Short mmCIF file of C-alpha atoms and ligand atoms in Angstrom, two decimals:
data_model
loop_
_atom_site.label_atom_id
_atom_site.label_comp_id
_atom_site.label_asym_id
_atom_site.label_seq_id
_atom_site.Cartn_x
_atom_site.Cartn_y
_atom_site.Cartn_z
CA MET O 1 -9.50 -24.44 -3.80
CA SER O 2 -6.63 -22.84 -1.88
CA LYS O 3 -5.61 -19.32 -2.86
CA THR O 4 -1.91 -18.60 -3.29
CA VAL O 5 -0.48 -15.65 -1.38
CA THR O 6 3.06 -14.47 -2.14
CA ILE O 7 5.03 -12.25 0.23
CA THR O 8 8.37 -10.81 -0.85
CA GLY O 9 10.92 -9.72 1.73
CA ALA O 10 9.25 -12.25 4.00
CA ALA O 11 12.15 -12.45 6.47
CA GLY O 12 12.12 -8.68 6.99
CA GLN O 13 10.31 -6.67 9.64
CA ILE O 14 7.00 -6.26 7.85
CA GLY O 15 7.14 -9.75 6.36
CA TYR O 16 7.52 -11.26 9.82
CA GLN O 17 4.24 -9.66 10.91
CA LEU O 18 2.38 -10.08 7.66
CA ALA O 19 3.06 -13.77 7.11
CA PHE O 20 1.66 -14.82 10.48
CA ARG O 21 -1.40 -12.58 10.31
CA ILE O 22 -2.29 -13.79 6.82
CA ALA O 23 -1.60 -17.40 7.76
CA SER O 24 -3.94 -17.10 10.74
CA GLY O 25 -6.84 -16.19 8.45
CA GLN O 26 -6.91 -12.44 8.94
CA LEU O 27 -6.84 -11.73 5.21
CA LEU O 28 -9.46 -14.06 3.73
CA GLY O 29 -11.22 -15.39 6.82
CA ALA O 30 -11.08 -18.61 8.80
CA ASN O 31 -12.70 -20.76 6.08
CA GLU O 32 -10.31 -19.97 3.22
CA LYS O 33 -7.25 -22.18 2.85
CA ILE O 34 -4.07 -20.59 1.51
CA ASN O 35 -0.73 -21.59 0.02
CA LEU O 36 1.95 -19.27 1.29
CA ASN O 37 4.90 -18.49 -1.01
CA LEU O 38 7.70 -16.57 0.67
CA LEU O 39 10.43 -14.85 -1.37
CA GLU O 40 13.76 -13.53 -0.13
CA ILE O 41 17.19 -12.72 -1.51
CA THR O 42 19.67 -15.61 -1.27
CA PRO O 43 21.61 -14.32 1.81
CA ALA O 44 18.34 -14.17 3.77
CA LEU O 45 17.23 -17.71 2.95
CA ASP O 46 18.38 -19.13 6.29
CA ALA O 47 16.38 -16.53 8.16
CA LEU O 48 13.43 -17.26 5.88
CA LYS O 49 13.74 -20.97 6.69
CA GLY O 50 13.36 -19.99 10.33
CA VAL O 51 10.21 -18.00 9.54
CA ALA O 52 8.76 -21.00 7.68
CA MET O 53 9.59 -23.27 10.63
CA GLU O 54 7.75 -20.94 12.98
CA LEU O 55 4.78 -20.77 10.63
CA GLU O 56 4.66 -24.59 10.62
CA ASP O 57 4.85 -24.59 14.40
CA CYS O 58 1.69 -22.45 14.58
CA ALA O 59 -0.25 -25.31 12.92
CA PHE O 60 -2.61 -22.76 11.40
CA GLU O 61 -5.82 -24.38 10.17
CA THR O 62 -5.93 -22.05 7.16
CA VAL O 63 -2.50 -22.92 5.71
CA SER O 64 -2.24 -25.72 3.13
CA ASN O 65 1.40 -25.28 2.03
CA ILE O 66 4.39 -23.07 2.71
CA HIS O 67 7.09 -22.62 0.04
CA ILE O 68 10.24 -20.56 0.41
CA SER O 69 12.43 -19.41 -2.46
CA ASP O 70 14.94 -16.90 -3.75
CA ASP O 71 13.57 -17.27 -7.29
CA PRO O 72 10.75 -14.86 -8.22
CA ASN O 73 9.54 -17.25 -10.96
CA LYS O 74 8.90 -19.92 -8.32
CA ALA O 75 7.54 -17.56 -5.68
CA PHE O 76 4.99 -15.95 -8.03
CA LYS O 77 3.76 -19.21 -9.58
CA ASN O 78 -0.05 -19.14 -9.64
CA THR O 79 -0.15 -16.21 -7.20
CA ASP O 80 -3.61 -14.79 -6.52
CA TYR O 81 -2.53 -12.15 -4.01
CA GLY O 82 0.97 -10.65 -4.16
CA PHE O 83 2.41 -8.55 -1.35
CA LEU O 84 5.58 -6.91 -2.71
CA VAL O 85 7.27 -5.85 0.49
CA GLY O 86 10.96 -6.64 -0.09
CA ALA O 87 12.99 -3.63 -1.18
CA LYS O 88 16.42 -2.21 -0.68
CA PRO O 89 16.52 0.31 2.17
CA ARG O 90 18.12 3.70 1.69
CA GLY O 91 21.82 3.42 2.64
CA PRO O 92 24.20 6.11 3.93
CA GLY O 93 24.78 8.85 1.36
CA MET O 94 22.16 7.40 -0.98
CA GLU O 95 19.96 9.90 -2.78
CA ARG O 96 16.28 9.23 -3.42
CA SER O 97 17.13 8.81 -7.12
CA ASP O 98 19.71 6.10 -6.25
CA LEU O 99 17.04 4.31 -4.21
CA LEU O 100 14.67 4.55 -7.17
CA GLN O 101 17.23 2.97 -9.49
CA GLU O 102 18.15 0.15 -7.08
CA ASN O 103 14.56 -0.77 -6.39
CA ALA O 104 13.57 -0.39 -10.01
CA LYS O 105 15.69 -3.46 -10.82
CA ILE O 106 13.91 -5.53 -8.17
CA PHE O 107 10.42 -4.52 -9.27
CA SER O 108 11.05 -4.96 -12.97
CA ALA O 109 12.29 -8.53 -12.34
CA GLN O 110 9.26 -9.25 -10.13
CA GLY O 111 6.87 -7.70 -12.70
CA LYS O 112 8.32 -10.04 -15.34
CA ALA O 113 7.94 -13.05 -13.03
CA ILE O 114 4.31 -12.11 -12.34
CA ASN O 115 3.71 -11.77 -16.08
CA GLU O 116 5.14 -15.23 -16.74
CA THR O 117 3.88 -17.27 -13.83
CA SER O 118 1.06 -15.71 -11.76
CA SER O 119 -2.71 -16.10 -11.97
CA ARG O 120 -4.13 -13.82 -14.67
CA ASP O 121 -6.42 -12.45 -11.94
CA ILE O 122 -3.61 -11.60 -9.53
CA LYS O 123 -4.04 -8.64 -7.19
CA VAL O 124 -0.72 -6.92 -6.39
CA LEU O 125 -0.03 -4.63 -3.47
CA VAL O 126 3.36 -2.90 -3.47
CA VAL O 127 4.56 -1.90 0.00
CA GLY O 128 8.32 -1.57 -0.61
CA ASN O 129 9.36 2.06 -1.08
CA PRO O 130 9.14 4.13 -3.20
CA ALA O 131 5.90 2.13 -3.35
CA ASN O 132 3.96 4.02 -6.04
CA THR O 133 6.78 4.10 -8.56
CA ASN O 134 7.80 0.52 -7.77
CA ALA O 135 4.20 -0.49 -8.57
CA LEU O 136 4.45 1.41 -11.86
CA ILE O 137 7.63 -0.50 -12.74
CA ALA O 138 6.12 -3.88 -11.86
CA MET O 139 2.99 -3.03 -13.88
CA SER O 140 5.00 -1.95 -16.92
CA ASN O 141 6.95 -5.21 -16.86
CA ALA O 142 3.79 -7.32 -16.81
CA PRO O 143 2.10 -6.43 -20.10
CA ASP O 144 -0.15 -9.52 -20.10
CA ILE O 145 -1.74 -8.65 -16.75
CA ASP O 146 -4.50 -6.05 -16.53
CA LYS O 147 -3.01 -2.77 -15.30
CA SER O 148 -5.68 -2.46 -12.63
CA ALA O 149 -4.01 -5.40 -10.83
CA PHE O 150 -1.16 -3.15 -9.67
CA THR O 151 -1.64 -1.00 -6.59
CA ALA O 152 0.53 0.62 -3.92
CA MET O 153 -0.10 1.06 -0.23
CA MET O 154 -1.63 4.28 1.12
CA ARG O 155 -3.71 2.55 3.74
CA LEU O 156 -1.15 3.17 6.46
CA ASP O 157 -1.42 6.91 5.77
CA HIS O 158 -5.23 6.61 5.70
CA ASN O 159 -5.27 4.78 9.04
CA ARG O 160 -2.77 7.23 10.55
CA ALA O 161 -5.05 10.11 9.53
CA LEU O 162 -8.09 8.44 11.12
CA ALA O 163 -6.17 7.87 14.35
CA GLN O 164 -5.07 11.52 14.57
CA LEU O 165 -8.58 12.76 13.85
CA ALA O 166 -10.19 10.39 16.36
CA SER O 167 -7.84 11.67 19.03
CA LYS O 168 -8.62 15.30 18.18
CA LEU O 169 -12.39 14.73 17.99
CA ASP O 170 -12.45 12.48 21.06
CA CYS O 171 -14.20 9.68 19.21
CA HIS O 172 -13.25 6.18 18.04
CA SER O 173 -11.56 5.91 14.64
CA SER O 174 -14.24 3.42 13.53
CA GLU O 175 -16.84 6.20 13.92
CA LEU O 176 -15.08 8.24 11.22
CA SER O 177 -15.46 7.64 7.49
CA ASN O 178 -14.78 9.14 4.05
CA MET O 179 -11.17 10.12 4.73
CA THR O 180 -9.01 10.51 1.61
CA ILE O 181 -5.28 10.42 1.00
CA TRP O 182 -4.34 11.68 -2.45
CA GLY O 183 -1.08 11.08 -4.31
CA ASN O 184 2.24 9.58 -3.35
CA HIS O 185 3.26 7.59 -0.24
CA SER O 186 5.74 10.29 0.71
CA THR O 187 5.79 13.60 2.49
CA THR O 188 3.97 15.22 -0.47
CA GLN O 189 0.83 13.10 0.05
CA TYR O 190 -2.34 15.12 0.68
CA PRO O 191 -4.53 13.95 3.59
CA ASP O 192 -7.93 15.49 2.70
CA VAL O 193 -10.61 15.84 5.38
CA ASN O 194 -13.15 17.73 3.26
CA ASN O 195 -15.52 14.76 3.06
CA LEU O 196 -14.91 13.41 6.55
CA LYS O 197 -17.96 12.11 8.43
CA LEU O 198 -18.48 11.28 12.10
CA LEU O 199 -21.17 8.64 12.60
CA GLY O 200 -22.37 9.35 9.06
CA GLU O 201 -22.68 13.12 9.52
CA SER O 202 -20.43 15.57 7.69
CA ILE O 203 -17.94 17.09 10.12
CA SER O 204 -15.41 18.95 7.98
CA SER O 205 -16.93 22.40 8.64
CA ARG O 206 -16.47 21.80 12.37
CA LEU O 207 -12.76 21.06 12.08
CA ASP O 208 -10.28 23.72 13.12
CA GLN O 209 -8.65 24.61 9.78
CA THR O 210 -5.51 25.99 11.45
CA TRP O 211 -5.03 22.66 13.20
CA ILE O 212 -5.69 20.80 9.94
CA LYS O 213 -3.13 22.78 7.95
CA ASP O 214 -0.43 23.38 10.58
CA ASP O 215 -0.61 20.16 12.62
CA PHE O 216 -2.69 17.39 11.13
CA ILE O 217 -1.47 17.39 7.50
CA PRO O 218 2.27 17.63 8.29
CA ARG O 219 1.89 15.06 11.08
CA VAL O 220 0.36 12.47 8.75
CA GLN O 221 2.84 13.32 5.98
CA ASN O 222 5.78 12.85 8.36
CA ARG O 223 4.47 10.02 10.55
CA GLY O 224 6.82 7.49 8.94
CA ALA O 225 9.84 9.59 9.98
CA GLU O 226 8.34 10.10 13.46
CA ILE O 227 8.13 6.31 13.91
CA ILE O 228 11.68 5.81 12.61
CA LYS O 229 12.93 8.40 15.11
CA ALA O 230 11.14 6.71 18.01
CA ARG O 231 11.87 3.06 17.14
CA GLY O 232 15.14 3.39 15.27
CA LEU O 233 13.40 1.28 12.63
CA SER O 234 10.61 2.01 10.20
CA SER O 235 7.02 1.10 10.95
CA ALA O 236 6.41 -2.61 10.63
CA ALA O 237 3.40 -3.97 12.54
CA SER O 238 1.25 -1.02 11.50
CA ALA O 239 2.42 -1.39 7.90
CA ALA O 240 1.54 -5.10 7.91
CA SER O 241 -1.85 -4.29 9.40
CA ALA O 242 -2.53 -1.69 6.72
CA ALA O 243 -1.44 -4.12 3.99
CA ILE O 244 -4.05 -6.61 5.21
CA ASP O 245 -6.70 -3.86 5.37
CA HIS O 246 -5.89 -2.83 1.78
CA MET O 247 -6.02 -6.32 0.28
CA ARG O 248 -8.98 -7.50 2.38
CA ASP O 249 -11.10 -4.52 1.32
CA TRP O 250 -10.09 -5.03 -2.32
CA VAL O 251 -11.11 -8.71 -2.19
CA LEU O 252 -14.11 -8.53 0.13
CA GLY O 253 -15.31 -4.92 -0.36
CA THR O 254 -15.02 -1.59 1.42
CA LYS O 255 -17.43 -0.78 4.26
CA VAL O 256 -20.91 0.43 3.31
CA ASP O 257 -21.04 4.25 2.99
CA ASP O 258 -17.26 4.52 3.24
CA TRP O 259 -14.25 4.31 0.95
CA ALA O 260 -10.54 3.51 1.16
CA SER O 261 -7.42 5.26 -0.15
CA MET O 262 -5.52 3.12 -2.66
CA ALA O 263 -2.72 4.09 -5.02
CA ILE O 264 -3.86 2.81 -8.42
CA PRO O 265 -3.07 3.53 -12.08
CA SER O 266 -4.54 6.99 -12.74
CA ASP O 267 -7.25 7.05 -15.42
CA GLY O 268 -7.19 10.84 -15.59
CA SER O 269 -9.86 11.33 -12.90
CA TYR O 270 -9.64 14.69 -11.08
CA GLY O 271 -7.20 15.86 -13.78
CA ILE O 272 -4.40 13.58 -12.54
CA THR O 273 -2.08 12.53 -15.37
CA GLU O 274 -2.72 9.04 -16.66
CA GLY O 275 0.08 6.52 -16.29
CA ILE O 276 1.20 7.18 -12.71
CA ILE O 277 0.20 5.22 -9.63
CA TYR O 278 -1.66 7.84 -7.60
CA SER O 279 -3.80 7.47 -4.49
CA PHE O 280 -7.52 8.10 -4.94
CA PRO O 281 -10.59 7.45 -2.80
CA VAL O 282 -11.96 4.11 -4.02
CA ILE O 283 -14.93 1.87 -3.37
CA CYS O 284 -14.27 -1.87 -3.71
CA GLN O 285 -17.01 -4.31 -4.69
CA ASN O 286 -16.90 -7.84 -6.15
CA GLY O 287 -13.10 -7.84 -6.21
CA THR O 288 -12.70 -4.60 -8.18
CA TYR O 289 -12.18 -0.98 -7.22
CA SER O 290 -13.62 2.20 -8.69
CA ILE O 291 -12.63 5.80 -8.05
CA VAL O 292 -15.17 7.88 -6.13
CA GLN O 293 -16.14 10.58 -8.63
CA ASN O 294 -17.49 14.13 -8.41
CA LEU O 295 -16.01 15.11 -5.06
CA GLU O 296 -15.71 18.86 -4.74
CA ILE O 297 -12.07 19.99 -4.89
CA ASP O 298 -11.30 23.41 -3.38
CA PRO O 299 -8.28 25.47 -4.56
CA PHE O 300 -6.11 24.43 -1.57
CA SER O 301 -6.82 20.75 -2.26
CA LYS O 302 -6.17 21.18 -5.98
CA GLU O 303 -2.78 22.70 -5.25
CA CYS O 304 -1.86 19.92 -2.80
CA MET O 305 -3.01 17.24 -5.27
CA GLN O 306 -0.84 18.75 -7.99
CA ILE O 307 2.28 18.95 -5.77
CA THR O 308 2.16 15.21 -5.06
CA GLU O 309 1.27 14.48 -8.72
CA LYS O 310 4.39 16.40 -9.80
CA GLU O 311 6.58 14.33 -7.49
CA LEU O 312 5.24 11.14 -9.03
CA LEU O 313 5.83 12.48 -12.53
CA ASP O 314 9.43 13.32 -11.56
CA GLU O 315 9.92 9.82 -10.13
CA LYS O 316 8.55 8.38 -13.37
CA THR O 317 10.99 10.45 -15.42
CA ALA O 318 13.90 9.13 -13.30
CA ILE O 319 13.07 5.49 -14.13
CA GLU O 320 11.51 5.97 -17.60
CA HIS O 321 14.16 3.72 -19.21
CA LEU O 322 12.88 0.76 -17.19
CA LEU O 323 9.26 1.06 -18.25
P1 LIG G 401 13.36 -4.86 6.11
O1 LIG G 401 14.67 -4.34 5.65
O2 LIG G 401 13.19 -5.30 7.53
O3 LIG G 401 12.92 -6.10 5.20
C1 LIG G 401 13.03 -6.07 3.81
C2 LIG G 401 13.33 -7.47 3.36
O4 LIG G 401 13.28 -7.48 1.94
C3 LIG G 401 14.72 -7.94 3.77
O5 LIG G 401 14.60 -9.15 4.49
C4 LIG G 401 15.46 -8.12 2.45
O6 LIG G 401 16.35 -9.21 2.46
C5 LIG G 401 14.27 -8.37 1.50
N1 LIG G 401 14.57 -8.09 0.09
C6 LIG G 401 15.39 -7.14 -0.42
N2 LIG G 401 15.43 -7.27 -1.76
C7 LIG G 401 14.62 -8.29 -2.09
C8 LIG G 401 14.26 -8.92 -3.30
N3 LIG G 401 14.79 -8.51 -4.48
N4 LIG G 401 13.41 -9.96 -3.28
C9 LIG G 401 12.90 -10.39 -2.11
N5 LIG G 401 13.22 -9.86 -0.91
C10 LIG G 401 14.06 -8.83 -0.90
O7 LIG G 401 12.30 -3.76 5.72
P2 LIG G 401 10.80 -3.59 6.23
O8 LIG G 401 10.80 -2.76 7.45
O9 LIG G 401 10.13 -4.93 6.24
O10 LIG G 401 10.21 -2.67 5.07
C11 LIG G 401 10.08 -3.17 3.77
C12 LIG G 401 9.75 -2.04 2.80
O11 LIG G 401 8.49 -1.48 3.10
C13 LIG G 401 10.74 -0.86 2.86
O12 LIG G 401 10.95 -0.42 1.52
C14 LIG G 401 9.97 0.20 3.63
O13 LIG G 401 10.43 1.49 3.32
C15 LIG G 401 8.58 -0.05 3.11
N6 LIG G 401 7.48 0.49 3.90
C16 LIG G 401 6.40 0.96 3.20
C17 LIG G 401 5.30 1.47 3.88
C18 LIG G 401 4.10 1.97 3.12
O14 LIG G 401 3.18 2.50 3.77
N7 LIG G 401 4.02 1.87 1.81
C19 LIG G 401 5.31 1.48 5.28
C20 LIG G 401 6.41 0.97 5.96
C21 LIG G 401 7.49 0.47 5.25
C1 LIG G 402 6.29 4.69 6.65
O1 LIG G 402 5.42 5.41 6.14
O2 LIG G 402 6.25 4.34 7.84
C2 LIG G 402 7.46 4.22 5.80
O3 LIG G 402 7.17 4.37 4.45
C3 LIG G 402 8.70 4.96 6.20
C4 LIG G 402 9.93 4.45 5.49
O4 LIG G 402 10.66 5.29 4.93
O5 LIG G 402 10.18 3.22 5.51
#
């Protein structure tokens, strides 16, 4: 039976990459047929029509149906995999708290639509910023769906970290494993190399700690802004690629002897407050994820993990009335 994939903000930058890559089979493989539901706001429906026409023109073997809509209740009907990309960008003079409030409305409406209409086994990936808190809002508005269904994207940060490390170590990023991003998809995130392996061998003691603290960590934390400065637009193709990596690993499993970074509802592991959507190292198997336990946390890491936790708690306080 075909799986239903919903993409919100499908006429936007990321949506334009994501829809075609998913439709071509890069999420579930060449043998899985999908129904593609694309959601946009009403003023973007013409542009979305154009996207749907192009998708048709690709004649992808893996696509059964394409539906476009500006109604979340239609777009999330029977959804198995939801990519929540559409969000309001930060406008001139807008504070982060204003952005939180504006996007909170979008994600509470979409959470309600998911609750009413989606598959009970839906997997949700929130990409639209502030992604972790938007995921919290969607989750809180979908009380009939298991909380573990709601995740936010840290995979772009994880992949960015691997790319920086591969360049420094003069190896290929695929030879590195056990990278972790903790916390929020923001500049407070903590890219943690303490468990990093190169070709299965621990390498963290060989890393130059001055480079890690003064170059690597701030570079990964600020890579989004670096891309915006270079392109004049925020990352799009790399974000779509990371979104596929996140969902594919969740559905099909993480690589053997490796893990992924996913922002998920905290269960209190590593002392992180329950009830926020925080990035942990996770292993995915049989369509579920579990937090990698018992990693050693040194005092520097602990402090970094608490800084990003505090930011998420502050974001939660700012939108508490919508939960
Ligand atoms: P974009 O502005 O090009 O596209 C966003 C689209 O969402 C627009 O077409 C807009 O019409 C649509 N939209 C707005 N409100 C909507 C709603 N209520 N329902 C459906 N669609 C709606 O932006 P983009 O570059 O595609 O980025 C999308 C989001 O992803 C932004 O919030 C961006 O900050 C975020 N982002 C997150 C990460 C991450 O790693 N988590 C990385 C890159 C970008
Ligand atoms: C990114 O990490 O590239 C984005 O989240 C940046 C942004 O603010 O859209």
